[in-house]
Short mmCIF file of C-alpha atoms in Angstrom, two decimals:
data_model
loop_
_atom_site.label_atom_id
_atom_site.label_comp_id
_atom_site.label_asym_id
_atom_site.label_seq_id
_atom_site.Cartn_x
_atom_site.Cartn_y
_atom_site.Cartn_z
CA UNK A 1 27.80 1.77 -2.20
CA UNK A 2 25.81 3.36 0.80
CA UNK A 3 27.63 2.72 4.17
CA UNK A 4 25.89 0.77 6.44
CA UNK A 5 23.62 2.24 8.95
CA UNK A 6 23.15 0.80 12.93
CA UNK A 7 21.22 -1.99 13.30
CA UNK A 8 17.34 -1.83 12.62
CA UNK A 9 14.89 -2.25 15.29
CA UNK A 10 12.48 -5.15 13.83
CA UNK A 11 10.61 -5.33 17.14
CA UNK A 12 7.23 -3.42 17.78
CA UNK A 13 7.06 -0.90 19.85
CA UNK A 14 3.84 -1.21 22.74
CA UNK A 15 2.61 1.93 21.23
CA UNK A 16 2.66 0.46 17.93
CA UNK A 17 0.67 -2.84 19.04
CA UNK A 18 -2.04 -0.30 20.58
CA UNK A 19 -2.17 1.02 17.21
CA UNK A 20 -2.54 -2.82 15.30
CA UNK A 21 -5.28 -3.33 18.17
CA UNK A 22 -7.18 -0.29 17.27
CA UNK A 23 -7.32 -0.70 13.33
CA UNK A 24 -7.59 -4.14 13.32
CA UNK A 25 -10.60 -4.12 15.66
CA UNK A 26 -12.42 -1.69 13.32
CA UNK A 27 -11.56 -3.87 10.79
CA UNK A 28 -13.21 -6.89 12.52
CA UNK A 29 -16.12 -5.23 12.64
CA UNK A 30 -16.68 -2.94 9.69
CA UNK A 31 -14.89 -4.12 6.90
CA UNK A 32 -15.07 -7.91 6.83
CA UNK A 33 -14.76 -10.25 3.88
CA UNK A 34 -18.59 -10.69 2.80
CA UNK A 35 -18.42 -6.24 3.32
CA UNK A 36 -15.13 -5.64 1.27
CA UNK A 37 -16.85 -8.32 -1.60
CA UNK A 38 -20.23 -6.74 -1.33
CA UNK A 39 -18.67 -3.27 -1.83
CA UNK A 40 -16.58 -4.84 -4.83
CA UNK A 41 -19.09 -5.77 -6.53
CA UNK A 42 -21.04 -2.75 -6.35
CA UNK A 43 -18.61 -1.01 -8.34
CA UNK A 44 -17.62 1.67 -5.70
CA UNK A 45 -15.34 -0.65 -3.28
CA UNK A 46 -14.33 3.00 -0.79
CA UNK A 47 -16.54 3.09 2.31
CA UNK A 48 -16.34 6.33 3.38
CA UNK A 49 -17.27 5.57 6.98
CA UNK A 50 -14.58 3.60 7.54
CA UNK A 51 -12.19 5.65 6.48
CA UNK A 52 -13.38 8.56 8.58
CA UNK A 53 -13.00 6.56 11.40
CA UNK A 54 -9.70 5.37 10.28
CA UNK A 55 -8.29 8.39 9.55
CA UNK A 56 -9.84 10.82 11.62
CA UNK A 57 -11.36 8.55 14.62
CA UNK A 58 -7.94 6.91 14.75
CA UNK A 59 -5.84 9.32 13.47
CA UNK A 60 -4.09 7.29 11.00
CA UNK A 61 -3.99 9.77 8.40
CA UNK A 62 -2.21 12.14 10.13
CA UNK A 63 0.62 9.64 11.01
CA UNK A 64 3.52 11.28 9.28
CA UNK A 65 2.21 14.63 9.54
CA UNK A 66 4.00 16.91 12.47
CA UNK A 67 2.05 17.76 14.79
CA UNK A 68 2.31 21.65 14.37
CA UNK A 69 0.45 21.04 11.27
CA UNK A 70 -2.43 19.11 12.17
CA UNK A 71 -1.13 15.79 12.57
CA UNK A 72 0.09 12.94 14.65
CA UNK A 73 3.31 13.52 14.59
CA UNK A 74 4.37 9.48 14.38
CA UNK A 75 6.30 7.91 11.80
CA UNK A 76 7.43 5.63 9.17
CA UNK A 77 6.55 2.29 11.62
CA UNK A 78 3.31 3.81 13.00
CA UNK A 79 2.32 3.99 9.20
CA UNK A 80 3.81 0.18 8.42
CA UNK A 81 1.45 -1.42 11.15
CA UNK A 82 -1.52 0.33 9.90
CA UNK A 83 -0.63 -1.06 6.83
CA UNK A 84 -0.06 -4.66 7.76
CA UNK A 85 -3.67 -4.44 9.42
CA UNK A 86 -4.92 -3.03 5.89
CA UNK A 87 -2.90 -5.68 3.99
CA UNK A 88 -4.99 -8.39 6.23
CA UNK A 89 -8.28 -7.05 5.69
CA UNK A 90 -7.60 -5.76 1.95
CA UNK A 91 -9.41 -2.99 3.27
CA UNK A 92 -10.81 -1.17 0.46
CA UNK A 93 -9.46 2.96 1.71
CA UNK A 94 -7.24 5.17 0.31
CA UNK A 95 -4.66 4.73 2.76
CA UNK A 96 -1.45 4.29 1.04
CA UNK A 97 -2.62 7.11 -1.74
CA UNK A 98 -3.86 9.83 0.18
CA UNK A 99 -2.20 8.62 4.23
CA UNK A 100 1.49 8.07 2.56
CA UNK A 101 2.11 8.90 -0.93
CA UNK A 102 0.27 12.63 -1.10
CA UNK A 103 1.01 13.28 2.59
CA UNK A 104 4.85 12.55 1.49
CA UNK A 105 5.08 14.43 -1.55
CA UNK A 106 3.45 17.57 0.24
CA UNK A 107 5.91 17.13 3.06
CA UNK A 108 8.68 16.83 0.87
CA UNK A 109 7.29 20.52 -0.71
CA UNK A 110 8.28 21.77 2.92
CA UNK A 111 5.17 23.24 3.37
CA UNK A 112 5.37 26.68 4.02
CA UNK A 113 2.22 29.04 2.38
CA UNK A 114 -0.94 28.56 3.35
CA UNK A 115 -2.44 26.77 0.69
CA UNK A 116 0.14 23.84 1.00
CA UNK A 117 -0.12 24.07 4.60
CA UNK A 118 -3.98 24.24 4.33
CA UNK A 119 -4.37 21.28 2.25
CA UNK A 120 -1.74 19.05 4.39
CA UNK A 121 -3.93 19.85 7.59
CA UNK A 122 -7.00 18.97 5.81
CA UNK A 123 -5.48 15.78 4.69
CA UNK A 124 -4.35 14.70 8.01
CA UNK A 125 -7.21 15.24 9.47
CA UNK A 126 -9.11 12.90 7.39
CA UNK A 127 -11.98 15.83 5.72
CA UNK A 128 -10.15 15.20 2.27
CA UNK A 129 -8.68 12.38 0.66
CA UNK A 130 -6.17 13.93 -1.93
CA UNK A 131 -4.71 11.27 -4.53
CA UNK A 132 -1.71 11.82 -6.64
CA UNK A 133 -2.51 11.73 -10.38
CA UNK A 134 0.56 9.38 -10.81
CA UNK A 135 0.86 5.91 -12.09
CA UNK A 136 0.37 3.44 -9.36
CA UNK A 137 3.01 1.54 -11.14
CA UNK A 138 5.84 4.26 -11.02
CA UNK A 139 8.75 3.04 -9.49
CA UNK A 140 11.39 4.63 -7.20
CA UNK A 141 13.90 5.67 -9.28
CA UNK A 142 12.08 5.42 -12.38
CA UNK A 143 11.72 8.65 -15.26
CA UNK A 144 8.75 10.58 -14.07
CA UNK A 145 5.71 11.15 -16.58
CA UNK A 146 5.19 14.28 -18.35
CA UNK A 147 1.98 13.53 -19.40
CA UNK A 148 0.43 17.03 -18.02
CA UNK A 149 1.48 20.20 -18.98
CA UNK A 150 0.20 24.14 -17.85
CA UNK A 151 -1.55 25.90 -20.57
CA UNK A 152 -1.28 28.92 -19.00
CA UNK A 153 -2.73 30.98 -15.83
CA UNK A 154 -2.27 27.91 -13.55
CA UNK A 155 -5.46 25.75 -16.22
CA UNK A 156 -3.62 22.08 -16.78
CA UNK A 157 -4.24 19.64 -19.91
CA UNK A 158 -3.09 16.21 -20.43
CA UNK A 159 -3.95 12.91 -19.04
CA UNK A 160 -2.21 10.39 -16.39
CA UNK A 161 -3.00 6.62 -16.51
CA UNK A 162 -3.60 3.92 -13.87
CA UNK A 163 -3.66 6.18 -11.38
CA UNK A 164 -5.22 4.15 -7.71
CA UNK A 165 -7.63 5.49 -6.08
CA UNK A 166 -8.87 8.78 -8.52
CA UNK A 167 -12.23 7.57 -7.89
CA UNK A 168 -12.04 8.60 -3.78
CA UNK A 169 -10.46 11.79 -4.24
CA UNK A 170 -11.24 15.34 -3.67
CA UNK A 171 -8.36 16.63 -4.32
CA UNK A 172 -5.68 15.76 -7.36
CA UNK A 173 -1.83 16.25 -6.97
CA UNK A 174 -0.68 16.99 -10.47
CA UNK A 175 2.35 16.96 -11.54
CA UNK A 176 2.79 19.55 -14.33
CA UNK A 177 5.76 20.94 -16.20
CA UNK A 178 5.99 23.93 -14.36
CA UNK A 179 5.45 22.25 -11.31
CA UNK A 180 2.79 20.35 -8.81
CA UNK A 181 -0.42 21.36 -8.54
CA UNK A 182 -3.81 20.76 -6.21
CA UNK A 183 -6.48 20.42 -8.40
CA UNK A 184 -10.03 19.76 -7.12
CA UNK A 185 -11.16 15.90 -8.31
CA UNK A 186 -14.63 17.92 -10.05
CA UNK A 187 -12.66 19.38 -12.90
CA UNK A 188 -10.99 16.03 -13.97
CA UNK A 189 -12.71 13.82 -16.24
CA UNK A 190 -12.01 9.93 -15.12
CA UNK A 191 -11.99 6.73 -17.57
CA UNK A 192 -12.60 3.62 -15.21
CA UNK A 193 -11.46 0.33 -16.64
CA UNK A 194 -11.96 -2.81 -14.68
CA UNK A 195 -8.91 -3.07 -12.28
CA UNK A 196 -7.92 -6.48 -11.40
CA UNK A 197 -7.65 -5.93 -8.01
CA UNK A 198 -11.28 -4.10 -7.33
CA UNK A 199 -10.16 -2.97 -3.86
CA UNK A 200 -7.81 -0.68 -5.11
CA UNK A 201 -9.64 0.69 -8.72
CA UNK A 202 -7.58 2.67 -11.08
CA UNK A 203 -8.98 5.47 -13.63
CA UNK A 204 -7.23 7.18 -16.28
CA UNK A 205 -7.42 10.58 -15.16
CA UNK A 206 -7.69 13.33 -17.86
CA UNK A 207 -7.37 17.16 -17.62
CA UNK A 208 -8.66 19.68 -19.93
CA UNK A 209 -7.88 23.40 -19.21
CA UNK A 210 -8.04 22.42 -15.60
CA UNK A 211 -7.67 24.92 -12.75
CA UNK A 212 -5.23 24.33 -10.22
CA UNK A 213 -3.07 25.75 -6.77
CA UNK A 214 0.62 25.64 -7.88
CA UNK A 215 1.99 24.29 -4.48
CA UNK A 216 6.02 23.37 -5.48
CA UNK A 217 8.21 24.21 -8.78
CA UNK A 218 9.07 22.13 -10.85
CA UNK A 219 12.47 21.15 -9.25
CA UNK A 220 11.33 20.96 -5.68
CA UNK A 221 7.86 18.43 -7.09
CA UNK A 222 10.07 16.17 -8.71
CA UNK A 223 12.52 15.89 -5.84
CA UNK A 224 9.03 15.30 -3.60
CA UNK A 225 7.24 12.84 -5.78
CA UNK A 226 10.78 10.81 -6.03
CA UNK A 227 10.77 11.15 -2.25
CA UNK A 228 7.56 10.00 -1.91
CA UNK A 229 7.97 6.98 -4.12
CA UNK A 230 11.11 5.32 -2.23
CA UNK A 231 8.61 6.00 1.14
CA UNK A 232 5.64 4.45 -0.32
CA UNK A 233 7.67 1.36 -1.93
CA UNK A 234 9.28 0.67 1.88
CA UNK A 235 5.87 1.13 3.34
CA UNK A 236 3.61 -1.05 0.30
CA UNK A 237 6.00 -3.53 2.34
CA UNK A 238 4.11 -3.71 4.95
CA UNK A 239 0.80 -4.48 3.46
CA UNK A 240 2.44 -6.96 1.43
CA UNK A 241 3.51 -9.02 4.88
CA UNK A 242 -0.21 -8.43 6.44
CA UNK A 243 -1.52 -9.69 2.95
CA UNK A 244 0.67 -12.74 3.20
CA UNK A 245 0.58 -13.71 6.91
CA UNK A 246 -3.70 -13.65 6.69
CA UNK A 247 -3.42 -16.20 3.58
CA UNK A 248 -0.88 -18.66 6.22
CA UNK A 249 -3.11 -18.22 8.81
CA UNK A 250 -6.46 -19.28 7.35
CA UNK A 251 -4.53 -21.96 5.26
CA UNK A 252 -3.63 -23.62 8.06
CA UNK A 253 -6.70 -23.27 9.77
CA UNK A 254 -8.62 -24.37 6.69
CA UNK A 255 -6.00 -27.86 6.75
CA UNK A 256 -6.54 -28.64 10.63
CA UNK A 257 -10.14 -29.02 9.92
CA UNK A 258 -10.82 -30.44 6.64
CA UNK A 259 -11.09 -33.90 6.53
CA UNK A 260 -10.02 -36.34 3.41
CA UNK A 261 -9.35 -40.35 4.23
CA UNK A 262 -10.38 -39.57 7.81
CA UNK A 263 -7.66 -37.33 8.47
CA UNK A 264 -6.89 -33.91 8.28
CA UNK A 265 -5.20 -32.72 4.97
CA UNK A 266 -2.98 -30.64 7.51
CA UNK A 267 -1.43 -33.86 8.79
CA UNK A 268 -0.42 -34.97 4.41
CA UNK A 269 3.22 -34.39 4.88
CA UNK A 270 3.45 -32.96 2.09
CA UNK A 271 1.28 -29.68 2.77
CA UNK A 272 3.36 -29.73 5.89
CA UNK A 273 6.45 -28.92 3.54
CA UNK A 274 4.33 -26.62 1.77
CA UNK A 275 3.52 -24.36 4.78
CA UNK A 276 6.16 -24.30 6.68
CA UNK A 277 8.23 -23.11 3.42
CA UNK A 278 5.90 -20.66 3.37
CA UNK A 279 5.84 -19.48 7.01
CA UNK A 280 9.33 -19.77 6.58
CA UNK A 281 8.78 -17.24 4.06
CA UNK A 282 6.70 -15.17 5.85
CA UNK A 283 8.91 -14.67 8.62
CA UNK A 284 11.52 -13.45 6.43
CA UNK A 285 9.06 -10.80 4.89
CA UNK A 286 8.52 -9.44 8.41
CA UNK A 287 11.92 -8.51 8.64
CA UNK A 288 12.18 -7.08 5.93
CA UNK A 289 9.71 -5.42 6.14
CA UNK A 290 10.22 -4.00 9.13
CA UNK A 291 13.85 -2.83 8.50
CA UNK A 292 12.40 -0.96 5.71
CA UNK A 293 9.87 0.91 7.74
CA UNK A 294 12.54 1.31 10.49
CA UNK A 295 15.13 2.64 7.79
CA UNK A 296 12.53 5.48 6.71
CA UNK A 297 11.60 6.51 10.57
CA UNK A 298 15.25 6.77 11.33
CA UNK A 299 16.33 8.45 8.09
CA UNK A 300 19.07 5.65 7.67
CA UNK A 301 21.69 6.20 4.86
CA UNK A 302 21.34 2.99 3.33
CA UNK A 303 17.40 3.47 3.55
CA UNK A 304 17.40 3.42 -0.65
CA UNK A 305 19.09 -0.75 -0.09
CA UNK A 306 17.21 -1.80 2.47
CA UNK A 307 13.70 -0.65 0.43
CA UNK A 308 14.34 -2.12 -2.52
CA UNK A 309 15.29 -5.68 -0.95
CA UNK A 310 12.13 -5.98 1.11
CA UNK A 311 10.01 -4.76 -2.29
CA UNK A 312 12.11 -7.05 -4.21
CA UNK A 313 11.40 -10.00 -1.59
CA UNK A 314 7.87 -9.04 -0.06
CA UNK A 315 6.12 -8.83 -3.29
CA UNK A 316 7.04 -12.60 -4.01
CA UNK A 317 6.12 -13.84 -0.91
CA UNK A 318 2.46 -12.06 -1.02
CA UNK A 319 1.63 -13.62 -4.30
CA UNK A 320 2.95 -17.07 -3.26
CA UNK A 321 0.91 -16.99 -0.17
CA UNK A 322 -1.94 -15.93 -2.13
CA UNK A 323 -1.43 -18.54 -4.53
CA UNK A 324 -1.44 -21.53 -1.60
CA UNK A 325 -4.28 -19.74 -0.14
CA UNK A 326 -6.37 -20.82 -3.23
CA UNK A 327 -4.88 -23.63 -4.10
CA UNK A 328 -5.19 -25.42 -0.41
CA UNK A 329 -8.86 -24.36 -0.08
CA UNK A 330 -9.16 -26.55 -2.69
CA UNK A 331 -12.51 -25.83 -5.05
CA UNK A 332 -13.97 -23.63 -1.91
CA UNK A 333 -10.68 -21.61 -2.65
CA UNK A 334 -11.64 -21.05 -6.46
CA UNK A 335 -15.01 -19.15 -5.65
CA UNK A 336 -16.15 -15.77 -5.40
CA UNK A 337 -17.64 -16.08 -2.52
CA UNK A 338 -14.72 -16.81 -0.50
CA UNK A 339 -12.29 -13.79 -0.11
CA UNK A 340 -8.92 -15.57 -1.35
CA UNK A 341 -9.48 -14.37 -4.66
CA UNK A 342 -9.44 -10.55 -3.38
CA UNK A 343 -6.09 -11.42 -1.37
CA UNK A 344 -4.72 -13.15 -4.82
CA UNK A 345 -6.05 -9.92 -6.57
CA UNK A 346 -4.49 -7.30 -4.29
CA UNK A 347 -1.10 -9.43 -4.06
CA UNK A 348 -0.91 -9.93 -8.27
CA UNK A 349 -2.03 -5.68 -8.14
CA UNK A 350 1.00 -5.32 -5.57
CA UNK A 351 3.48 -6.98 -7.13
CA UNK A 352 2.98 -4.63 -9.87
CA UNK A 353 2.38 -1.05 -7.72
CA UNK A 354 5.65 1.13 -7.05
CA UNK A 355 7.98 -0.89 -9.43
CA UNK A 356 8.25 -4.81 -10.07
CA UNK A 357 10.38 -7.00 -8.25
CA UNK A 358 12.31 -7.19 -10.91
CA UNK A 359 13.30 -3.27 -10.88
CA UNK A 360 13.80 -3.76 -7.23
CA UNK A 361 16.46 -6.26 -7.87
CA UNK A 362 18.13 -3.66 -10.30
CA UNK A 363 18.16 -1.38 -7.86
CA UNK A 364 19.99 -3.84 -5.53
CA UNK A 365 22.06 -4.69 -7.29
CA UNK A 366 23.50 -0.93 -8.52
CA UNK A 367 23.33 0.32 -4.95
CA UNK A 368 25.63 -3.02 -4.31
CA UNK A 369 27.58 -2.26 -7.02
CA UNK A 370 27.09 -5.57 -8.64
CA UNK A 371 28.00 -5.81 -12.33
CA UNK A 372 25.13 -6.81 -14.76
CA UNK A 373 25.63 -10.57 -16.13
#
């Protein structure tokens, strides 16, 4: 059992509330419900725009790049707040692919030639959105795929499915037997089923004598991409909380104003239950959420614990916020036209992404030391 670390700090910072007021005014006025459905339904949900402006404008790609190479030289809470904002918008950009999970695994390659170094800066800097060619449902801890293998002189073959946001990328981490490569997003052919949640599409990305950088070997990629995972788990988190504390608020501004028997349905005691449950709920998400971004910004020792209980409770309390988002709308909440479905969508696709609650709870439970039933 990990010892335990000092206490976290759940509070935010001022500079971090700058930050929340900076994304989630571009938000407000660039990537708004009736946008993020209209770009849904067009079958290419990534505005490019707004993720120049959010990662380069901002600077919010380069938030857990050092400065010396090109970035903002922030952290693991910087990151979580731009995620919460994300998480309330369901802001259709490749933030947590390309902004956290590549930017991690290339750091944890401790970047040293030039083309790893070259790629990083151009990542943090927002001019290419590079995607890892990994399940988005590979969890911390889990076996890593194999699916991809070098055929010789650096040309890769094989295929890697479900991976989020293929469609948006230049540039493909593979990982490879012999190692992880950079391979540009031209020579891959993608398969694009209907995702569920069409914010954040998956493709079946296949490879067929590919060309590729070799960046890492085989035993310093693995050690990156399980690095990367754990981060991206703590930090999905955070979305997960913004997610869930947009459904409470419109909820209960949907229940103060809509009138049955003369009344407002928000005044039915029994919603009352219902929402303040789930506020309860929310409240306790923050937290945990928040030690979990805190944990990875302070490299705490029981960092491993304290991710997998906020995945383990976060991703619940999305999809049951979600869920009385709809259902308290009432038929307004069953439409397409009304964004509650995309929140339900993105919570169910969540839920799912970077390991199940249910292998979060594992993973509790062995770093407790708690004896399987």
């Amino acid at each position: 059992m990990t010892s335990p670390s000092a206490p976290y700090d759940l509070l935010y910072s001022e500079t971090e509330e700058e930050l929340r007021s900076a994304v989630r005014s571009l938000l407000a006025d660039r990537c708004d419900a009736a946008s993020v459905l209209a770009r849904a339904e067009s079958g290419r949900p990534h505005d490019p725009a707004v993720w120049q402006t959010l990662a380069a404008g901002i600077g919010a790609a380069g938030l857990l790049v050092p400065e010396k190479l090109g970035g903002q030289g922030a952290g693991h809470r910087e990151a979580a707040v731009v995620l919460e904002e994300l998480g309330r918008a369901v802001a259709p950009v490749p933030y947590l692919t390309s902004g956290v999970l590549a930017t991690e695994i290339l750091l944890g390659c401790e970047p040293s030639s030039p083309e790893l170094t070259g790629l990083l800066r151009e990542v943090a800097s927002g001019r290419q959105v590079c995607i890892p060619a990994l399940p988005l449902t590979l969890a911390p801890g889990a076996p890593l795929p194999a699916g991809v293998r070098d055929t010789g002189a650096g040309t890769l073959t094989g295929s890697v499915s479900s991976v989020a946001d293929a469609v948006a990328a230049d540039v493909l981490l593979v990982l490879a037997d012999t190692g992880l490569y950079a391979v540009p997003a031209a020579e891959a052919v993608l398969t694009e089923p209907v995702s569920l949640d069409l914010t954040r599409p998956v493709a079946t990305v296949t490879l067929d004598r590919a060309s590729g950088t070799r960046l890492a070997d085989p035993g310093v990629a693995r050690a990156a991409v399980a690095g990367a995972l754990l981060a991206g788990a703590g930090l999905l988190a955070s979305e997960q909380l913004g997610l869930a504390e947009w459904c409470l608020a419109e909820t209960v501004a949907h229940v103060r104003t809509r009138h049955q028997f003369n009344r407002p349905v928000g005044s039915f005691q029994a919603l009352k239950h219902r929402l303040a449950r789930l506020w309860l709920d929310v409240a306790s998400a923050r937290a945990a959420a928040r030690a979990a971004a805190d944990a990875l910004a302070t490299g705490a020792p029981d960092a491993p614990l304290t991710i997998a209980v906020a995945q383990a409770y976060c991703s619940g309390v999305a999809v049951r916020a979600a869920e009385e988002c709809v259902q308290l709308h009432g038929g307004i909440g069953m439409t397409w036209e009304h964004p509650a479905h995309l929140y339900l969508k993105r919570a169910k696709a969540d839920s799912l992404a970077l390991g199940t609650a249910g292998h979060h709870r594992g993973l509790v439970a062995d770093f407790a030391e708690l004896p399987a039933p």
